[in-house]
């Protein structure tokens, strides 16, 4: 399975508009953080996890020219769904399934009615919204996707286990029964906003602790980072073995 981390930034991305901090001014491409999304490719099956406002640019950067089989959405906040309209090239030949929990699905129907009504205007993306409860399993080709309950501040959202990969964004906490569903994974992609505590996102330290809850030595990459995380070259070297800051365009084979 080939995992491409398309974006690693928090909701406003890095650089942040108008900011002149060392991270936002850095020349290191690893300090440029588009909004969070991951592409999973296994055999002929291609799955997108979250579809933020940078989706179009992310697809162009990696030159992706294949079919997308399904999209899984963690929650309805703009930084995770702002690119859904740009799924047009992937939905000419099919009603592209987009999985979201019932709460997020309700919001998406209100926000993108023209993509989700029965009789669509020509040219709009043909999306088929599929409601997915936590702990449901969906097979996409030969890839097994299990949804997990993630708590984002006070908002219950979804995370996903895709075969032996876990993608968890915008988490503050997770119940033990959901952590148990992650046992045995070979790669954890999980959010870490900054070092200081935040009401709706994990810190770097909390992300490290979460990785340990999932298992010892689970290869872990941090996403959804703000400029407050610091410079990639400095901060990545300070992390425990096996835990890294992700960067945009990073490809991992598992
Ligand atoms: Zn977010
Ligand atoms: Zn900055």
PDB file of C-alpha atoms in Angstrom, residues 2 50 57 96 158 192 211 236-237:
ATOM      1  CA  UNK A   2       1.305   3.418  -0.996  1.00  0.00           C
ATOM      2  CA  UNK A  50     -10.402  14.282   3.563  1.00  0.00           C
ATOM      3  CA  UNK A  57      -3.222  21.861  -6.003  1.00  0.00           C
ATOM      4  CA  UNK A  96     -18.131   9.015  -6.605  1.00  0.00           C
ATOM      5  CA  UNK A 158     -14.661  10.092  12.481  1.00  0.00           C
ATOM      6  CA  UNK A 192      -0.599  17.530  16.617  1.00  0.00           C
ATOM      7  CA  UNK A 211       0.900   6.683  19.625  1.00  0.00           C
ATOM      8  CA  UNK A 236      11.589  16.535  13.930  1.00  0.00           C
ATOM      9  CA  UNK A 237      15.003  15.782  15.443  1.00  0.00           C
TER      10      UNK A 237
END
